[in-house]
Amino acid sequence: MERIPILKMGDFLLVTIQVDMYDQLALTLQDDLTERISRTSARGVLIDITALDMVDSFIGRMIDTISSLSKIMDAETVLVGMQPAVAITLVELGLYLPGVSTALDVERGMKLLEQRVRL
Amino acid sequence: MNVRSSGTQPIRVEQDVVLARQTARKLATECGMRLVDLTKMVTAVSELARNTVVYGGGGDMDWEIIDDFGRIGLRLVFRDEGPGIPDIKLALTDGWTSGGGLGLGLTGARRLVDEFELDTAPGEGTRITVTRWT
C-alpha cells in the first residue's frame, strides 16, 4: 500500500506531500501520523503541501483533523507551502481551516513550531 | 456554440477521482485557463467525481471543450445510475451531509464553476453539468 513518508527531525515530524492525494492515502497518513506522534513523543508536526496543486474538502478535512488530533496529543501542527491558487480555491469552497496554523514555507514553519513548543 | 472536442472517462473507483482531476487539468490547460480558474475547476471535479463514486456507486464523466463565438469553455457532465438525490434543496445547503463529510462537496463545487446544473430524481441517478469559461 502506498504511504506518505513521515520524517523525524529532532522533536518534530516532517510530512512532505508530493503525490496526488486520494482519500485512502489521506486516511492512512492520519493514522500513521497519530501513531508516530505517540511513539516518538514528537512536540510538533510540519506538513508541507508545496507540491499539492489542489486541496479539496476531503484533504482539507484531513489537515484539520490531523491538527486537532495532534493538539490533543500535545503536539502543534503547522501547515506550510500552500500555493496562492489553492488558498483562493479553498476559501471559495468554504473551507477556512480555522484550527490550523500556517506559515509560508518550511523555514518559517519550523521557526513557528519552535516558538510554540518553547512557550 | 461549437464542440471542439469531447470524450468520456469512467469514474468507478476512488483512484478514478485522481484520473478525472488529471484529465480536467489537461483539458483546462488546453482551453488556456488561468491558474486560479484551472485550480477551481480541478477542485470542483474532485468533489463531484468523489460524489459519483461514493453516493452514485460509480459513473462517468463526459467532457467537452466548447467554443461560444470565440469564448472557450470546459463543460463536464458527471452522471451515475445511483439512488439519486431525494431533496435537492437540502443537498445544496452548505454544511448538510448525508455521508459524514463536511457537506461542502456539492455546494462548494457549485461556487467554483460558472454554470452548474443538477438533474436528479430518487431512483433515477444523478447528472451534474458544470461549465467554466476561460
PDB file of C-alpha atoms in Angstrom:
ATOM      1  CA  MET A   1       0.000   0.000   0.000  1.00  0.00           C
ATOM      2  CA  GLU A   2       1.213   3.489  -0.867  1.00  0.00           C
ATOM      3  CA  ARG A   3       2.208   5.664   2.098  1.00  0.00           C
ATOM      4  CA  ILE A   4       3.343   9.214   2.615  1.00  0.00           C
ATOM      5  CA  PRO A   5       6.720   9.211   4.414  1.00  0.00           C
ATOM      6  CA  ILE A   6       6.990  10.846   7.839  1.00  0.00           C
ATOM      7  CA  LEU A   7      10.480  12.100   8.744  1.00  0.00           C
ATOM      8  CA  LYS A   8      11.659  12.797  12.269  1.00  0.00           C
ATOM      9  CA  MET A   9      13.709  15.954  12.845  1.00  0.00           C
ATOM     10  CA  GLY A  10      14.562  16.359  16.492  1.00  0.00           C
ATOM     11  CA  ASP A  11      11.313  16.920  18.363  1.00  0.00           C
ATOM     12  CA  PHE A  12       9.341  17.404  15.166  1.00  0.00           C
ATOM     13  CA  LEU A  13       7.813  15.268  12.479  1.00  0.00           C
ATOM     14  CA  LEU A  14       8.020  16.430   8.889  1.00  0.00           C
ATOM     15  CA  VAL A  15       5.495  15.348   6.277  1.00  0.00           C
ATOM     16  CA  THR A  16       6.045  16.386   2.690  1.00  0.00           C
ATOM     17  CA  ILE A  17       3.127  15.508   0.460  1.00  0.00           C
ATOM     18  CA  GLN A  18       4.413  15.013  -3.056  1.00  0.00           C
ATOM     19  CA  VAL A  19       1.871  12.733  -4.648  1.00  0.00           C
ATOM     20  CA  ASP A  20      -1.643  13.262  -5.926  1.00  0.00           C
ATOM     21  CA  MET A  21      -3.785  12.679  -2.844  1.00  0.00           C
ATOM     22  CA  TYR A  22      -6.647  10.273  -2.842  1.00  0.00           C
ATOM     23  CA  ASP A  23      -8.928   9.546   0.065  1.00  0.00           C
ATOM     24  CA  GLN A  24      -7.424   6.286   1.305  1.00  0.00           C
ATOM     25  CA  LEU A  25      -3.937   7.803   1.263  1.00  0.00           C
ATOM     26  CA  ALA A  26      -5.159  10.740   3.334  1.00  0.00           C
ATOM     27  CA  LEU A  27      -6.738   8.433   5.908  1.00  0.00           C
ATOM     28  CA  THR A  28      -3.592   6.301   6.104  1.00  0.00           C
ATOM     29  CA  LEU A  29      -1.493   9.411   6.713  1.00  0.00           C
ATOM     30  CA  GLN A  30      -3.820  10.452   9.511  1.00  0.00           C
ATOM     31  CA  ASP A  31      -3.396   7.071  11.228  1.00  0.00           C
ATOM     32  CA  ASP A  32       0.364   6.869  10.643  1.00  0.00           C
ATOM     33  CA  LEU A  33       0.935  10.342  11.966  1.00  0.00           C
ATOM     34  CA  THR A  34      -1.044   9.785  15.162  1.00  0.00           C
ATOM     35  CA  GLU A  35       0.861   6.599  15.778  1.00  0.00           C
ATOM     36  CA  ARG A  36       4.226   8.318  15.179  1.00  0.00           C
ATOM     37  CA  ILE A  37       3.399  11.217  17.496  1.00  0.00           C
ATOM     38  CA  SER A  38       2.591   8.750  20.218  1.00  0.00           C
ATOM     39  CA  ARG A  39       5.658   6.575  19.586  1.00  0.00           C
ATOM     40  CA  THR A  40       8.217   9.392  19.288  1.00  0.00           C
ATOM     41  CA  SER A  41       6.624  11.886  21.706  1.00  0.00           C
ATOM     42  CA  ALA A  42       7.004  14.488  18.970  1.00  0.00           C
ATOM     43  CA  ARG A  43       6.156  18.040  20.011  1.00  0.00           C
ATOM     44  CA  GLY A  44       5.321  19.328  16.576  1.00  0.00           C
ATOM     45  CA  VAL A  45       4.210  18.321  13.088  1.00  0.00           C
ATOM     46  CA  LEU A  46       5.094  20.222   9.937  1.00  0.00           C
ATOM     47  CA  ILE A  47       3.013  19.426   6.866  1.00  0.00           C
ATOM     48  CA  ASP A  48       4.460  20.711   3.608  1.00  0.00           C
ATOM     49  CA  ILE A  49       1.943  20.923   0.756  1.00  0.00           C
ATOM     50  CA  THR A  50       4.114  22.915  -1.674  1.00  0.00           C
ATOM     51  CA  ALA A  51       3.704  20.164  -4.271  1.00  0.00           C
ATOM     52  CA  LEU A  52      -0.095  19.953  -3.946  1.00  0.00           C
ATOM     53  CA  ASP A  53      -1.796  21.744  -6.823  1.00  0.00           C
ATOM     54  CA  MET A  54      -5.236  21.167  -5.360  1.00  0.00           C
ATOM     55  CA  VAL A  55      -6.802  20.777  -1.919  1.00  0.00           C
ATOM     56  CA  ASP A  56     -10.421  19.667  -1.908  1.00  0.00           C
ATOM     57  CA  SER A  57     -12.804  19.345   1.039  1.00  0.00           C
ATOM     58  CA  PHE A  58     -11.605  15.830   1.846  1.00  0.00           C
ATOM     59  CA  ILE A  59      -7.903  16.732   2.023  1.00  0.00           C
ATOM     60  CA  GLY A  60      -8.814  19.938   3.845  1.00  0.00           C
ATOM     61  CA  ARG A  61     -10.726  17.950   6.412  1.00  0.00           C
ATOM     62  CA  MET A  62      -7.777  15.579   6.832  1.00  0.00           C
ATOM     63  CA  ILE A  63      -5.461  18.523   7.557  1.00  0.00           C
ATOM     64  CA  ASP A  64      -7.954  19.899  10.052  1.00  0.00           C
ATOM     65  CA  THR A  65      -8.334  16.509  11.755  1.00  0.00           C
ATOM     66  CA  ILE A  66      -4.565  15.978  11.972  1.00  0.00           C
ATOM     67  CA  SER A  67      -4.222  19.391  13.564  1.00  0.00           C
ATOM     68  CA  SER A  68      -6.915  18.648  16.167  1.00  0.00           C
ATOM     69  CA  LEU A  69      -5.600  15.159  16.857  1.00  0.00           C
ATOM     70  CA  SER A  70      -2.026  16.291  17.377  1.00  0.00           C
ATOM     71  CA  LYS A  71      -3.177  19.088  19.676  1.00  0.00           C
ATOM     72  CA  ILE A  72      -4.908  16.515  21.852  1.00  0.00           C
ATOM     73  CA  MET A  73      -1.647  14.553  21.844  1.00  0.00           C
ATOM     74  CA  ASP A  74       0.321  17.644  22.939  1.00  0.00           C
ATOM     75  CA  ALA A  75       1.871  18.377  19.560  1.00  0.00           C
ATOM     76  CA  GLU A  76       1.493  21.513  17.446  1.00  0.00           C
ATOM     77  CA  THR A  77       0.781  21.343  13.710  1.00  0.00           C
ATOM     78  CA  VAL A  78       1.876  23.884  11.145  1.00  0.00           C
ATOM     79  CA  LEU A  79       0.839  23.701   7.520  1.00  0.00           C
ATOM     80  CA  VAL A  80       3.273  25.240   5.034  1.00  0.00           C
ATOM     81  CA  GLY A  81       3.647  25.833   1.321  1.00  0.00           C
ATOM     82  CA  MET A  82       0.060  26.402   0.252  1.00  0.00           C
ATOM     83  CA  GLN A  83       0.005  27.772  -3.284  1.00  0.00           C
ATOM     84  CA  PRO A  84      -1.956  31.016  -3.792  1.00  0.00           C
ATOM     85  CA  ALA A  85      -4.388  29.421  -6.268  1.00  0.00           C
ATOM     86  CA  VAL A  86      -5.050  26.640  -3.755  1.00  0.00           C
ATOM     87  CA  ALA A  87      -5.712  29.156  -0.972  1.00  0.00           C
ATOM     88  CA  ILE A  88      -8.152  31.134  -3.123  1.00  0.00           C
ATOM     89  CA  THR A  89      -9.981  27.956  -4.089  1.00  0.00           C
ATOM     90  CA  LEU A  90     -10.180  26.663  -0.511  1.00  0.00           C
ATOM     91  CA  VAL A  91     -11.807  29.845   0.737  1.00  0.00           C
ATOM     92  CA  GLU A  92     -14.272  29.862  -2.142  1.00  0.00           C
ATOM     93  CA  LEU A  93     -15.046  26.232  -1.403  1.00  0.00           C
ATOM     94  CA  GLY A  94     -15.982  27.341   2.119  1.00  0.00           C
ATOM     95  CA  LEU A  95     -13.066  25.733   3.925  1.00  0.00           C
ATOM     96  CA  TYR A  96     -11.279  28.231   6.157  1.00  0.00           C
ATOM     97  CA  LEU A  97      -9.290  25.807   8.336  1.00  0.00           C
ATOM     98  CA  PRO A  98      -9.702  27.947  11.476  1.00  0.00           C
ATOM     99  CA  GLY A  99      -7.907  25.490  13.735  1.00  0.00           C
ATOM    100  CA  VAL A 100      -4.827  25.104  11.551  1.00  0.00           C
ATOM    101  CA  SER A 101      -1.674  27.198  11.933  1.00  0.00           C
ATOM    102  CA  THR A 102       0.040  28.075   8.692  1.00  0.00           C
ATOM    103  CA  ALA A 103       3.345  29.502   7.527  1.00  0.00           C
ATOM    104  CA  LEU A 104       4.526  30.393   4.058  1.00  0.00           C
ATOM    105  CA  ASP A 105       7.437  27.990   3.799  1.00  0.00           C
ATOM    106  CA  VAL A 106       9.239  25.209   5.673  1.00  0.00           C
ATOM    107  CA  GLU A 107      11.790  27.562   7.252  1.00  0.00           C
ATOM    108  CA  ARG A 108       9.148  29.859   8.736  1.00  0.00           C
ATOM    109  CA  GLY A 109       7.065  26.862   9.717  1.00  0.00           C
ATOM    110  CA  MET A 110       9.959  25.397  11.683  1.00  0.00           C
ATOM    111  CA  LYS A 111      10.527  28.727  13.458  1.00  0.00           C
ATOM    112  CA  LEU A 112       6.855  28.922  14.345  1.00  0.00           C
ATOM    113  CA  LEU A 113       6.881  25.376  15.714  1.00  0.00           C
ATOM    114  CA  GLU A 114       9.964  26.107  17.833  1.00  0.00           C
ATOM    115  CA  GLN A 115       8.328  29.208  19.285  1.00  0.00           C
ATOM    116  CA  ARG A 116       5.121  27.383  20.048  1.00  0.00           C
ATOM    117  CA  VAL A 117       6.817  24.476  21.738  1.00  0.00           C
ATOM    118  CA  ARG A 118       9.091  26.642  23.908  1.00  0.00           C
ATOM    119  CA  LEU A 119       6.232  28.688  25.306  1.00  0.00           C
TER     120      LEU A 119
ATOM    121  CA  MET B   1     -21.882  27.032 -29.937  1.00  0.00           C
ATOM    122  CA  ASN B   2     -19.337  24.567 -31.295  1.00  0.00           C
ATOM    123  CA  VAL B   3     -17.931  21.494 -29.622  1.00  0.00           C
ATOM    124  CA  ARG B   4     -14.221  21.407 -30.381  1.00  0.00           C
ATOM    125  CA  SER B   5     -13.505  18.050 -28.828  1.00  0.00           C
ATOM    126  CA  SER B   6     -15.191  15.650 -26.460  1.00  0.00           C
ATOM    127  CA  GLY B   7     -14.776  12.366 -24.655  1.00  0.00           C
ATOM    128  CA  THR B   8     -15.833  10.198 -21.735  1.00  0.00           C
ATOM    129  CA  GLN B   9     -13.964   8.848 -18.787  1.00  0.00           C
ATOM    130  CA  PRO B  10     -15.130   6.207 -16.292  1.00  0.00           C
ATOM    131  CA  ILE B  11     -15.376   7.120 -12.608  1.00  0.00           C
ATOM    132  CA  ARG B  12     -15.857   3.816 -10.851  1.00  0.00           C
ATOM    133  CA  VAL B  13     -13.359   3.641  -8.005  1.00  0.00           C
ATOM    134  CA  GLU B  14     -11.548   6.100  -5.757  1.00  0.00           C
ATOM    135  CA  GLN B  15      -8.411   6.186  -7.926  1.00  0.00           C
ATOM    136  CA  ASP B  16     -10.548   7.298 -10.870  1.00  0.00           C
ATOM    137  CA  VAL B  17     -11.130  10.551  -8.978  1.00  0.00           C
ATOM    138  CA  VAL B  18      -7.399  11.270  -9.331  1.00  0.00           C
ATOM    139  CA  LEU B  19      -7.539  10.399 -13.047  1.00  0.00           C
ATOM    140  CA  ALA B  20     -10.591  12.629 -13.545  1.00  0.00           C
ATOM    141  CA  ARG B  21      -8.697  15.511 -11.920  1.00  0.00           C
ATOM    142  CA  GLN B  22      -5.716  14.903 -14.193  1.00  0.00           C
ATOM    143  CA  THR B  23      -7.934  14.874 -17.286  1.00  0.00           C
ATOM    144  CA  ALA B  24      -9.660  18.082 -16.180  1.00  0.00           C
ATOM    145  CA  ARG B  25      -6.293  19.746 -15.588  1.00  0.00           C
ATOM    146  CA  LYS B  26      -5.083  18.757 -19.046  1.00  0.00           C
ATOM    147  CA  LEU B  27      -8.285  19.962 -20.712  1.00  0.00           C
ATOM    148  CA  ALA B  28      -8.373  23.223 -18.778  1.00  0.00           C
ATOM    149  CA  THR B  29      -4.779  23.867 -19.812  1.00  0.00           C
ATOM    150  CA  GLU B  30      -5.743  23.167 -23.424  1.00  0.00           C
ATOM    151  CA  CYS B  31      -8.508  25.766 -23.059  1.00  0.00           C
ATOM    152  CA  GLY B  32      -5.931  28.284 -21.891  1.00  0.00           C
ATOM    153  CA  MET B  33      -7.478  28.696 -18.454  1.00  0.00           C
ATOM    154  CA  ARG B  34      -5.666  30.872 -15.907  1.00  0.00           C
ATOM    155  CA  LEU B  35      -4.084  29.012 -12.992  1.00  0.00           C
ATOM    156  CA  VAL B  36      -6.659  30.147 -10.424  1.00  0.00           C
ATOM    157  CA  ASP B  37      -9.594  29.216 -12.671  1.00  0.00           C
ATOM    158  CA  LEU B  38      -7.975  25.919 -13.521  1.00  0.00           C
ATOM    159  CA  THR B  39      -7.420  25.129  -9.839  1.00  0.00           C
ATOM    160  CA  LYS B  40     -11.070  25.915  -9.081  1.00  0.00           C
ATOM    161  CA  MET B  41     -12.275  23.684 -11.908  1.00  0.00           C
ATOM    162  CA  VAL B  42      -9.999  20.799 -10.897  1.00  0.00           C
ATOM    163  CA  THR B  43     -11.144  21.105  -7.274  1.00  0.00           C
ATOM    164  CA  ALA B  44     -14.791  21.050  -8.371  1.00  0.00           C
ATOM    165  CA  VAL B  45     -14.022  17.914 -10.399  1.00  0.00           C
ATOM    166  CA  SER B  46     -12.521  16.289  -7.330  1.00  0.00           C
ATOM    167  CA  GLU B  47     -15.662  16.960  -5.281  1.00  0.00           C
ATOM    168  CA  LEU B  48     -18.093  15.857  -7.994  1.00  0.00           C
ATOM    169  CA  ALA B  49     -16.128  12.771  -9.031  1.00  0.00           C
ATOM    170  CA  ARG B  50     -15.931  11.680  -5.401  1.00  0.00           C
ATOM    171  CA  ASN B  51     -19.698  12.085  -5.096  1.00  0.00           C
ATOM    172  CA  THR B  52     -20.138   9.955  -8.220  1.00  0.00           C
ATOM    173  CA  VAL B  53     -18.126   7.141  -6.617  1.00  0.00           C
ATOM    174  CA  VAL B  54     -19.329   7.443  -3.019  1.00  0.00           C
ATOM    175  CA  TYR B  55     -23.016   8.289  -3.485  1.00  0.00           C
ATOM    176  CA  GLY B  56     -23.700   7.305  -7.090  1.00  0.00           C
ATOM    177  CA  GLY B  57     -21.947   3.946  -6.901  1.00  0.00           C
ATOM    178  CA  GLY B  58     -19.758   4.904  -9.867  1.00  0.00           C
ATOM    179  CA  GLY B  59     -20.498   6.510 -13.193  1.00  0.00           C
ATOM    180  CA  ASP B  60     -18.868   8.512 -15.958  1.00  0.00           C
ATOM    181  CA  MET B  61     -17.520  11.954 -16.694  1.00  0.00           C
ATOM    182  CA  ASP B  62     -18.263  13.349 -20.157  1.00  0.00           C
ATOM    183  CA  TRP B  63     -16.132  16.264 -21.225  1.00  0.00           C
ATOM    184  CA  GLU B  64     -16.428  18.851 -23.963  1.00  0.00           C
ATOM    185  CA  ILE B  65     -14.289  21.781 -24.961  1.00  0.00           C
ATOM    186  CA  ILE B  66     -16.788  24.292 -26.273  1.00  0.00           C
ATOM    187  CA  ASP B  67     -16.454  27.434 -28.317  1.00  0.00           C
ATOM    188  CA  ASP B  68     -19.155  30.048 -27.918  1.00  0.00           C
ATOM    189  CA  PHE B  69     -18.335  32.687 -30.530  1.00  0.00           C
ATOM    190  CA  GLY B  70     -14.669  32.689 -29.579  1.00  0.00           C
ATOM    191  CA  ARG B  71     -15.220  32.189 -25.876  1.00  0.00           C
ATOM    192  CA  ILE B  72     -13.664  28.869 -24.895  1.00  0.00           C
ATOM    193  CA  GLY B  73     -15.039  26.782 -22.078  1.00  0.00           C
ATOM    194  CA  LEU B  74     -14.761  23.394 -20.476  1.00  0.00           C
ATOM    195  CA  ARG B  75     -18.029  21.565 -19.837  1.00  0.00           C
ATOM    196  CA  LEU B  76     -18.167  18.404 -17.767  1.00  0.00           C
ATOM    197  CA  VAL B  77     -21.057  16.078 -17.055  1.00  0.00           C
ATOM    198  CA  PHE B  78     -20.933  13.722 -14.077  1.00  0.00           C
ATOM    199  CA  ARG B  79     -23.558  11.046 -14.382  1.00  0.00           C
ATOM    200  CA  ASP B  80     -24.396   7.970 -12.379  1.00  0.00           C
ATOM    201  CA  GLU B  81     -27.223   5.482 -12.113  1.00  0.00           C
ATOM    202  CA  GLY B  82     -27.273   5.641  -8.338  1.00  0.00           C
ATOM    203  CA  PRO B  83     -30.129   6.322  -5.925  1.00  0.00           C
ATOM    204  CA  GLY B  84     -30.428   9.987  -6.934  1.00  0.00           C
ATOM    205  CA  ILE B  85     -30.865  12.895  -4.557  1.00  0.00           C
ATOM    206  CA  PRO B  86     -34.272  12.970  -2.818  1.00  0.00           C
ATOM    207  CA  ASP B  87     -34.082  16.580  -1.603  1.00  0.00           C
ATOM    208  CA  ILE B  88     -32.134  18.831  -3.958  1.00  0.00           C
ATOM    209  CA  LYS B  89     -32.630  21.946  -1.870  1.00  0.00           C
ATOM    210  CA  LEU B  90     -31.207  20.224   1.188  1.00  0.00           C
ATOM    211  CA  ALA B  91     -28.312  18.730  -0.782  1.00  0.00           C
ATOM    212  CA  LEU B  92     -27.394  22.220  -1.950  1.00  0.00           C
ATOM    213  CA  THR B  93     -27.282  23.598   1.588  1.00  0.00           C
ATOM    214  CA  ASP B  94     -23.841  24.435   2.963  1.00  0.00           C
ATOM    215  CA  GLY B  95     -22.845  22.083   5.728  1.00  0.00           C
ATOM    216  CA  TRP B  96     -25.505  19.475   5.106  1.00  0.00           C
ATOM    217  CA  THR B  97     -24.142  15.995   4.537  1.00  0.00           C
ATOM    218  CA  SER B  98     -25.565  12.539   4.141  1.00  0.00           C
ATOM    219  CA  GLY B  99     -22.215  10.817   4.200  1.00  0.00           C
ATOM    220  CA  GLY B 100     -20.304  12.052   7.231  1.00  0.00           C
ATOM    221  CA  GLY B 101     -18.345  14.648   5.265  1.00  0.00           C
ATOM    222  CA  LEU B 102     -18.229  18.380   5.705  1.00  0.00           C
ATOM    223  CA  GLY B 103     -21.160  18.977   3.423  1.00  0.00           C
ATOM    224  CA  LEU B 104     -19.120  21.230   1.193  1.00  0.00           C
ATOM    225  CA  GLY B 105     -18.748  18.964  -1.829  1.00  0.00           C
ATOM    226  CA  LEU B 106     -21.814  19.864  -3.866  1.00  0.00           C
ATOM    227  CA  THR B 107     -22.268  23.430  -2.653  1.00  0.00           C
ATOM    228  CA  GLY B 108     -18.541  24.114  -2.830  1.00  0.00           C
ATOM    229  CA  ALA B 109     -18.293  22.733  -6.353  1.00  0.00           C
ATOM    230  CA  ARG B 110     -21.183  24.956  -7.398  1.00  0.00           C
ATOM    231  CA  ARG B 111     -19.309  28.036  -6.190  1.00  0.00           C
ATOM    232  CA  LEU B 112     -16.171  27.022  -8.072  1.00  0.00           C
ATOM    233  CA  VAL B 113     -17.722  26.919 -11.552  1.00  0.00           C
ATOM    234  CA  ASP B 114     -19.520  29.422 -13.791  1.00  0.00           C
ATOM    235  CA  GLU B 115     -22.507  27.232 -14.628  1.00  0.00           C
ATOM    236  CA  PHE B 116     -23.965  24.433 -12.555  1.00  0.00           C
ATOM    237  CA  GLU B 117     -26.909  22.246 -13.406  1.00  0.00           C
ATOM    238  CA  LEU B 118     -28.259  19.423 -11.285  1.00  0.00           C
ATOM    239  CA  ASP B 119     -30.641  16.870 -12.701  1.00  0.00           C
ATOM    240  CA  THR B 120     -31.718  14.087 -10.380  1.00  0.00           C
ATOM    241  CA  ALA B 121     -34.695  12.151  -9.072  1.00  0.00           C
ATOM    242  CA  PRO B 122     -34.987   9.382  -6.471  1.00  0.00           C
ATOM    243  CA  GLY B 123     -34.087   6.064  -8.090  1.00  0.00           C
ATOM    244  CA  GLU B 124     -33.078   7.662 -11.349  1.00  0.00           C
ATOM    245  CA  GLY B 125     -29.464   8.586 -10.851  1.00  0.00           C
ATOM    246  CA  THR B 126     -27.805  11.958 -10.840  1.00  0.00           C
ATOM    247  CA  ARG B 127     -26.499  14.133 -13.599  1.00  0.00           C
ATOM    248  CA  ILE B 128     -24.469  17.234 -12.826  1.00  0.00           C
ATOM    249  CA  THR B 129     -23.260  19.553 -15.574  1.00  0.00           C
ATOM    250  CA  VAL B 130     -20.618  22.161 -14.815  1.00  0.00           C
ATOM    251  CA  THR B 131     -19.014  24.722 -17.107  1.00  0.00           C
ATOM    252  CA  ARG B 132     -16.121  27.045 -16.588  1.00  0.00           C
ATOM    253  CA  TRP B 133     -15.287  29.666 -19.211  1.00  0.00           C
ATOM    254  CA  THR B 134     -11.837  30.986 -19.897  1.00  0.00           C
TER     255      THR B 134
END
